[in-house]
PDB file of C-alpha atoms and ligand atoms in Angstrom:
ATOM      1  CA  UNK A   1     -58.492  28.370 247.606  1.00  0.00           C
ATOM      2  CA  UNK A   2     -54.977  28.052 248.755  1.00  0.00           C
ATOM      3  CA  UNK A   3     -53.133  31.151 247.750  1.00  0.00           C
ATOM      4  CA  UNK A   4     -50.205  30.765 245.505  1.00  0.00           C
ATOM      5  CA  UNK A   5     -47.045  32.806 244.794  1.00  0.00           C
ATOM      6  CA  UNK A   6     -46.985  34.417 241.409  1.00  0.00           C
ATOM      7  CA  UNK A   7     -43.574  35.372 240.008  1.00  0.00           C
ATOM      8  CA  UNK A   8     -43.410  37.861 237.248  1.00  0.00           C
ATOM      9  CA  UNK A   9     -39.937  37.582 235.608  1.00  0.00           C
ATOM     10  CA  UNK A  10     -38.183  40.634 234.077  1.00  0.00           C
ATOM     11  CA  UNK A  11     -41.067  42.476 232.458  1.00  0.00           C
ATOM     12  CA  UNK A  12     -38.780  45.480 231.841  1.00  0.00           C
ATOM     13  CA  UNK A  13     -38.513  48.001 229.071  1.00  0.00           C
ATOM     14  CA  UNK A  14     -35.192  46.838 227.825  1.00  0.00           C
ATOM     15  CA  UNK A  15     -36.604  43.221 227.031  1.00  0.00           C
ATOM     16  CA  UNK A  16     -39.477  44.569 224.947  1.00  0.00           C
ATOM     17  CA  UNK A  17     -40.015  45.558 221.371  1.00  0.00           C
ATOM     18  CA  UNK A  18     -42.809  47.928 222.603  1.00  0.00           C
ATOM     19  CA  UNK A  19     -40.131  50.083 224.336  1.00  0.00           C
ATOM     20  CA  UNK A  20     -37.437  49.454 221.583  1.00  0.00           C
ATOM     21  CA  UNK A  21     -35.406  47.842 224.305  1.00  0.00           C
ATOM     22  CA  UNK A  22     -31.787  47.121 224.035  1.00  0.00           C
ATOM     23  CA  UNK A  23     -32.346  43.380 224.253  1.00  0.00           C
ATOM     24  CA  UNK A  24     -35.893  43.164 222.940  1.00  0.00           C
ATOM     25  CA  UNK A  25     -37.405  39.789 223.022  1.00  0.00           C
ATOM     26  CA  UNK A  26     -39.664  38.965 220.003  1.00  0.00           C
ATOM     27  CA  UNK A  27     -43.384  39.180 220.542  1.00  0.00           C
ATOM     28  CA  UNK A  28     -43.193  41.731 223.415  1.00  0.00           C
ATOM     29  CA  UNK A  29     -45.226  44.461 221.767  1.00  0.00           C
ATOM     30  CA  UNK A  30     -47.757  46.612 223.740  1.00  0.00           C
ATOM     31  CA  UNK A  31     -50.611  44.046 223.422  1.00  0.00           C
ATOM     32  CA  UNK A  32     -48.512  41.290 225.003  1.00  0.00           C
ATOM     33  CA  UNK A  33     -47.481  43.518 227.968  1.00  0.00           C
ATOM     34  CA  UNK A  34     -51.264  44.559 228.356  1.00  0.00           C
ATOM     35  CA  UNK A  35     -52.075  40.872 228.508  1.00  0.00           C
ATOM     36  CA  UNK A  36     -49.395  40.278 231.177  1.00  0.00           C
ATOM     37  CA  UNK A  37     -50.745  43.254 233.028  1.00  0.00           C
ATOM     38  CA  UNK A  38     -54.281  42.059 233.012  1.00  0.00           C
ATOM     39  CA  UNK A  39     -53.418  38.560 234.070  1.00  0.00           C
ATOM     40  CA  UNK A  40     -51.301  39.834 236.873  1.00  0.00           C
ATOM     41  CA  UNK A  41     -54.029  42.069 238.176  1.00  0.00           C
ATOM     42  CA  UNK A  42     -56.399  39.163 238.099  1.00  0.00           C
ATOM     43  CA  UNK A  43     -54.135  36.842 240.010  1.00  0.00           C
ATOM     44  CA  UNK A  44     -53.727  39.599 242.613  1.00  0.00           C
ATOM     45  CA  UNK A  45     -57.620  40.071 242.808  1.00  0.00           C
ATOM     46  CA  UNK A  46     -57.936  36.279 243.443  1.00  0.00           C
ATOM     47  CA  UNK A  47     -55.749  36.566 246.468  1.00  0.00           C
ATOM     48  CA  UNK A  48     -52.406  35.268 245.266  1.00  0.00           C
ATOM     49  CA  UNK A  49     -49.160  36.929 246.382  1.00  0.00           C
ATOM     50  CA  UNK A  50     -47.458  38.521 243.414  1.00  0.00           C
ATOM     51  CA  UNK A  51     -43.677  39.117 243.234  1.00  0.00           C
ATOM     52  CA  UNK A  52     -41.521  40.902 240.506  1.00  0.00           C
ATOM     53  CA  UNK A  53     -38.126  39.865 239.483  1.00  0.00           C
ATOM     54  CA  UNK A  54     -36.032  42.714 237.984  1.00  0.00           C
ATOM     55  CA  UNK A  55     -32.816  42.279 236.048  1.00  0.00           C
ATOM     56  CA  UNK A  56     -30.576  45.071 237.622  1.00  0.00           C
ATOM     57  CA  UNK A  57     -27.071  45.359 236.391  1.00  0.00           C
ATOM     58  CA  UNK A  58     -24.141  47.762 237.150  1.00  0.00           C
ATOM     59  CA  UNK A  59     -22.761  49.413 234.026  1.00  0.00           C
ATOM     60  CA  UNK A  60     -19.453  47.253 234.173  1.00  0.00           C
ATOM     61  CA  UNK A  61     -21.474  43.920 234.470  1.00  0.00           C
ATOM     62  CA  UNK A  62     -19.601  40.886 233.107  1.00  0.00           C
ATOM     63  CA  UNK A  63     -22.510  39.804 230.776  1.00  0.00           C
ATOM     64  CA  UNK A  64     -22.157  42.925 228.555  1.00  0.00           C
ATOM     65  CA  UNK A  65     -20.184  42.421 225.336  1.00  0.00           C
ATOM     66  CA  UNK A  66     -19.011  46.093 225.841  1.00  0.00           C
ATOM     67  CA  UNK A  67     -17.030  45.104 228.760  1.00  0.00           C
ATOM     68  CA  UNK A  68     -14.952  42.464 226.687  1.00  0.00           C
ATOM     69  CA  UNK A  69     -12.928  44.149 224.117  1.00  0.00           C
ATOM     70  CA  UNK A  70     -13.122  42.650 220.786  1.00  0.00           C
ATOM     71  CA  UNK A  71     -16.215  40.511 221.536  1.00  0.00           C
ATOM     72  CA  UNK A  72     -19.591  40.873 219.891  1.00  0.00           C
ATOM     73  CA  UNK A  73     -23.133  40.539 221.081  1.00  0.00           C
ATOM     74  CA  UNK A  74     -24.507  37.016 221.719  1.00  0.00           C
ATOM     75  CA  UNK A  75     -21.033  35.444 221.623  1.00  0.00           C
ATOM     76  CA  UNK A  76     -20.548  32.651 224.116  1.00  0.00           C
ATOM     77  CA  UNK A  77     -17.328  32.815 226.067  1.00  0.00           C
ATOM     78  CA  UNK A  78     -15.863  30.873 228.934  1.00  0.00           C
ATOM     79  CA  UNK A  79     -15.160  32.600 232.380  1.00  0.00           C
ATOM     80  CA  UNK A  80     -13.431  30.223 234.561  1.00  0.00           C
ATOM     81  CA  UNK A  81     -15.590  26.923 234.299  1.00  0.00           C
ATOM     82  CA  UNK A  82     -18.777  28.744 233.442  1.00  0.00           C
ATOM     83  CA  UNK A  83     -20.027  29.795 230.019  1.00  0.00           C
ATOM     84  CA  UNK A  84     -21.345  33.385 229.585  1.00  0.00           C
ATOM     85  CA  UNK A  85     -23.536  34.649 226.812  1.00  0.00           C
ATOM     86  CA  UNK A  86     -22.441  38.174 225.981  1.00  0.00           C
ATOM     87  CA  UNK A  87     -25.385  40.536 225.727  1.00  0.00           C
ATOM     88  CA  UNK A  88     -25.874  44.057 224.574  1.00  0.00           C
ATOM     89  CA  UNK A  89     -25.924  46.309 227.689  1.00  0.00           C
ATOM     90  CA  UNK A  90     -29.374  46.090 229.214  1.00  0.00           C
ATOM     91  CA  UNK A  91     -31.302  46.781 232.429  1.00  0.00           C
ATOM     92  CA  UNK A  92     -28.622  49.001 233.829  1.00  0.00           C
ATOM     93  CA  UNK A  93     -29.530  50.273 237.376  1.00  0.00           C
ATOM     94  CA  UNK A  94     -31.556  53.358 237.470  1.00  0.00           C
ATOM     95  CA  UNK A  95     -32.166  53.740 233.737  1.00  0.00           C
ATOM     96  CA  UNK A  96     -35.398  53.795 231.848  1.00  0.00           C
ATOM     97  CA  UNK A  97     -34.541  50.452 230.243  1.00  0.00           C
ATOM     98  CA  UNK A  98     -34.541  48.716 233.629  1.00  0.00           C
ATOM     99  CA  UNK A  99     -37.886  50.047 234.606  1.00  0.00           C
ATOM    100  CA  UNK A 100     -40.704  47.553 235.231  1.00  0.00           C
ATOM    101  CA  UNK A 101     -43.617  47.906 232.951  1.00  0.00           C
ATOM    102  CA  UNK A 102     -46.181  46.777 235.522  1.00  0.00           C
ATOM    103  CA  UNK A 103     -47.166  49.126 238.283  1.00  0.00           C
ATOM    104  CA  UNK A 104     -45.321  48.505 241.605  1.00  0.00           C
ATOM    105  CA  UNK A 105     -48.492  48.423 243.717  1.00  0.00           C
ATOM    106  CA  UNK A 106     -49.295  44.974 242.101  1.00  0.00           C
ATOM    107  CA  UNK A 107     -46.234  43.441 243.840  1.00  0.00           C
ATOM    108  CA  UNK A 108     -45.583  42.396 247.429  1.00  0.00           C
ATOM    109  CA  UNK A 109     -41.840  42.927 246.651  1.00  0.00           C
ATOM    110  CA  UNK A 110     -39.614  43.517 243.781  1.00  0.00           C
ATOM    111  CA  UNK A 111     -36.508  41.159 243.838  1.00  0.00           C
ATOM    112  CA  UNK A 112     -33.496  42.422 242.063  1.00  0.00           C
ATOM    113  CA  UNK A 113     -30.836  40.128 240.485  1.00  0.00           C
ATOM    114  CA  UNK A 114     -27.635  40.454 238.521  1.00  0.00           C
ATOM    115  CA  UNK A 115     -26.452  43.188 240.781  1.00  0.00           C
ATOM    116  CA  UNK A 116     -22.880  41.790 241.256  1.00  0.00           C
ATOM    117  CA  UNK A 117     -20.793  42.779 238.347  1.00  0.00           C
ATOM    118  CA  UNK A 118     -18.882  39.453 238.449  1.00  0.00           C
ATOM    119  CA  UNK A 119     -21.803  37.161 238.008  1.00  0.00           C
ATOM    120  CA  UNK A 120     -24.788  36.875 235.690  1.00  0.00           C
ATOM    121  CA  UNK A 121     -28.094  35.852 237.141  1.00  0.00           C
ATOM    122  CA  UNK A 122     -31.024  34.423 234.968  1.00  0.00           C
ATOM    123  CA  UNK A 123     -32.625  32.858 238.136  1.00  0.00           C
ATOM    124  CA  UNK A 124     -34.619  34.995 240.497  1.00  0.00           C
ATOM    125  CA  UNK A 125     -33.274  32.792 243.295  1.00  0.00           C
ATOM    126  CA  UNK A 126     -29.547  32.957 242.958  1.00  0.00           C
ATOM    127  CA  UNK A 127     -26.807  34.250 240.711  1.00  0.00           C
ATOM    128  CA  UNK A 128     -24.050  32.192 238.831  1.00  0.00           C
ATOM    129  CA  UNK A 129     -21.794  32.705 241.862  1.00  0.00           C
ATOM    130  CA  UNK A 130     -24.337  30.983 244.178  1.00  0.00           C
ATOM    131  CA  UNK A 131     -25.372  34.135 246.157  1.00  0.00           C
ATOM    132  CA  UNK A 132     -29.047  33.925 247.043  1.00  0.00           C
ATOM    133  CA  UNK A 133     -31.582  36.764 246.608  1.00  0.00           C
ATOM    134  CA  UNK A 134     -34.233  37.370 249.098  1.00  0.00           C
ATOM    135  CA  UNK A 135     -36.935  35.601 246.985  1.00  0.00           C
ATOM    136  CA  UNK A 136     -36.866  32.228 248.763  1.00  0.00           C
ATOM    137  CA  UNK A 137     -37.150  33.835 252.092  1.00  0.00           C
ATOM    138  CA  UNK A 138     -40.046  35.997 251.021  1.00  0.00           C
ATOM    139  CA  UNK A 139     -42.056  32.933 249.804  1.00  0.00           C
ATOM    140  CA  UNK A 140     -41.192  30.805 252.858  1.00  0.00           C
ATOM    141  CA  UNK A 141     -42.215  33.518 255.246  1.00  0.00           C
ATOM    142  CA  UNK A 142     -45.728  33.553 253.640  1.00  0.00           C
ATOM    143  CA  UNK A 143     -45.970  29.756 253.551  1.00  0.00           C
ATOM    144  CA  UNK A 144     -46.281  29.733 249.749  1.00  0.00           C
ATOM    145  CA  UNK A 145     -45.326  26.342 248.335  1.00  0.00           C
ATOM    146  CA  UNK A 146     -47.119  26.682 244.864  1.00  0.00           C
ATOM    147  CA  UNK A 147     -45.807  28.979 242.386  1.00  0.00           C
ATOM    148  CA  UNK A 148     -47.069  30.398 239.004  1.00  0.00           C
ATOM    149  CA  UNK A 149     -44.236  31.802 236.939  1.00  0.00           C
ATOM    150  CA  UNK A 150     -44.222  33.884 233.597  1.00  0.00           C
ATOM    151  CA  UNK A 151     -42.608  36.766 231.866  1.00  0.00           C
ATOM    152  CA  UNK A 152     -39.318  37.172 230.065  1.00  0.00           C
ATOM    153  CA  UNK A 153     -37.405  35.482 228.748  1.00  0.00           C
ATOM    154  CA  UNK A 154     -38.657  31.856 228.571  1.00  0.00           C
ATOM    155  CA  UNK A 155     -35.277  30.566 227.617  1.00  0.00           C
ATOM    156  CA  UNK A 156     -33.383  32.455 230.363  1.00  0.00           C
ATOM    157  CA  UNK A 157     -35.020  33.936 233.361  1.00  0.00           C
ATOM    158  CA  UNK A 158     -38.242  31.983 233.362  1.00  0.00           C
ATOM    159  CA  UNK A 159     -36.430  28.704 232.829  1.00  0.00           C
ATOM    160  CA  UNK A 160     -33.797  29.338 235.362  1.00  0.00           C
ATOM    161  CA  UNK A 161     -36.213  30.493 238.033  1.00  0.00           C
ATOM    162  CA  UNK A 162     -38.705  27.677 237.462  1.00  0.00           C
ATOM    163  CA  UNK A 163     -35.878  25.050 237.517  1.00  0.00           C
ATOM    164  CA  UNK A 164     -34.510  26.553 240.860  1.00  0.00           C
ATOM    165  CA  UNK A 165     -38.034  26.600 242.360  1.00  0.00           C
ATOM    166  CA  UNK A 166     -38.644  23.073 241.387  1.00  0.00           C
ATOM    167  CA  UNK A 167     -35.333  21.939 242.797  1.00  0.00           C
ATOM    168  CA  UNK A 168     -36.120  23.814 246.055  1.00  0.00           C
ATOM    169  CA  UNK A 169     -39.306  21.820 246.414  1.00  0.00           C
ATOM    170  CA  UNK A 170     -41.999  24.243 245.253  1.00  0.00           C
ATOM    171  CA  UNK A 171     -44.853  23.075 243.066  1.00  0.00           C
ATOM    172  CA  UNK A 172     -44.310  25.084 239.820  1.00  0.00           C
ATOM    173  CA  UNK A 173     -46.508  26.074 236.784  1.00  0.00           C
ATOM    174  CA  UNK A 174     -45.260  28.198 234.038  1.00  0.00           C
ATOM    175  CA  UNK A 175     -47.823  30.062 231.941  1.00  0.00           C
ATOM    176  CA  UNK A 176     -46.398  29.796 228.526  1.00  0.00           C
ATOM    177  CA  UNK A 177     -48.864  32.234 226.939  1.00  0.00           C
ATOM    178  CA  UNK A 178     -47.536  34.962 229.329  1.00  0.00           C
ATOM    179  CA  UNK A 179     -43.928  34.351 228.400  1.00  0.00           C
ATOM    180  CA  UNK A 180     -41.779  35.129 225.261  1.00  0.00           C
ATOM    181  CA  UNK A 181     -38.328  33.701 224.418  1.00  0.00           C
ATOM    182  CA  UNK A 182     -35.300  35.084 222.845  1.00  0.00           C
ATOM    183  CA  UNK A 183     -34.992  32.282 220.033  1.00  0.00           C
ATOM    184  CA  UNK A 184     -37.462  29.737 218.900  1.00  0.00           C
ATOM    185  CA  UNK A 185     -35.064  26.822 219.433  1.00  0.00           C
ATOM    186  CA  UNK A 186     -33.889  27.717 222.889  1.00  0.00           C
ATOM    187  CA  UNK A 187     -37.480  28.484 223.860  1.00  0.00           C
ATOM    188  CA  UNK A 188     -38.666  24.948 222.760  1.00  0.00           C
ATOM    189  CA  UNK A 189     -35.668  23.349 224.510  1.00  0.00           C
ATOM    190  CA  UNK A 190     -36.493  25.311 227.687  1.00  0.00           C
ATOM    191  CA  UNK A 191     -40.039  24.235 227.688  1.00  0.00           C
ATOM    192  CA  UNK A 192     -38.902  20.601 227.401  1.00  0.00           C
ATOM    193  CA  UNK A 193     -36.353  20.890 230.088  1.00  0.00           C
ATOM    194  CA  UNK A 194     -38.878  22.487 232.513  1.00  0.00           C
ATOM    195  CA  UNK A 195     -41.442  19.772 231.617  1.00  0.00           C
ATOM    196  CA  UNK A 196     -38.817  16.996 232.289  1.00  0.00           C
ATOM    197  CA  UNK A 197     -38.157  18.638 235.685  1.00  0.00           C
ATOM    198  CA  UNK A 198     -41.871  18.156 236.657  1.00  0.00           C
ATOM    199  CA  UNK A 199     -42.902  21.788 235.907  1.00  0.00           C
ATOM    200  CA  UNK A 200     -46.532  22.279 234.673  1.00  0.00           C
ATOM    201  CA  UNK A 201     -46.613  24.094 231.475  1.00  0.00           C
ATOM    202  CA  UNK A 202     -49.676  26.389 231.280  1.00  0.00           C
ATOM    203  CA  UNK A 203     -51.890  26.901 234.213  1.00  0.00           C
ATOM    204  CA  UNK A 204     -55.458  27.975 234.356  1.00  0.00           C
ATOM    205  CA  UNK A 205     -55.769  31.569 233.426  1.00  0.00           C
ATOM    206  CA  UNK A 206     -56.943  33.862 236.091  1.00  0.00           C
TER     207      UNK A 206
HETATM  208  C1  VGL B 301     -32.117  37.674 230.940  1.00  0.00           C
HETATM  209  C2  VGL B 301     -30.628  37.870 229.094  1.00  0.00           C
HETATM  210  C3  VGL B 301     -29.853  38.715 229.906  1.00  0.00           C
HETATM  211  C4  VGL B 301     -33.391  37.182 231.526  1.00  0.00           C
HETATM  212  C5  VGL B 301     -31.411  38.604 231.607  1.00  0.00           C
HETATM  213  O1  VGL B 301     -33.576  37.372 232.685  1.00  0.00           O
HETATM  214  O2  VGL B 301     -34.158  36.413 230.817  1.00  0.00           O
HETATM  215  N1  VGL B 301     -31.734  37.375 229.694  1.00  0.00           N
HETATM  216  N2  VGL B 301     -30.242  39.057 231.095  1.00  0.00           N
HETATM  217 ZN1   ZN B 302     -29.335  40.545 232.240  1.00  0.00          ZN
END
């Protein structure tokens, strides 16, 4: 079997109810994370190359409402010609909340994103300022053209990463049962947008 690239998006303490995270995504209890862990281990056993994406912000990051006096969490503001959702501070570099909940030996590499205080980055491939991470190079070097993507959050990181991958010419499948979204409406819209971009939703479970 041709081996694929598996991208596990942002499975980090701050995004889970299990760890009482700062930006907990509904449905991310311990049982869900165990399911993600088992599926990821199975993909690896089958010979696929597994990569983690990790949200990794400095404390003064532009996406934190606390860095915008008078603003509240989940407000949408304009910054130049971009719109920015203001989040509770989360996934701050080096904190327990930023920790990956899957063991590092599962991964060929951990790709960090959102490290530039000036730009948010839902995509594992590039930030809102256009700066690329090393993800595309890592996949290309291994000749991986087919990707399986899942994790958190369906409506942000998973969606942006899958759309960028499809636009870059990868064949992409998103495993919806291994994803959770921040809100039901944006999650349904994200699945529809990904489908319309030719992304397969749900792949054979390992
Ligand atoms: C994400 C909200 C804030 C994500 C990152 O990667 O899904 N969502 N930062
Ligand atoms: Zn973030």
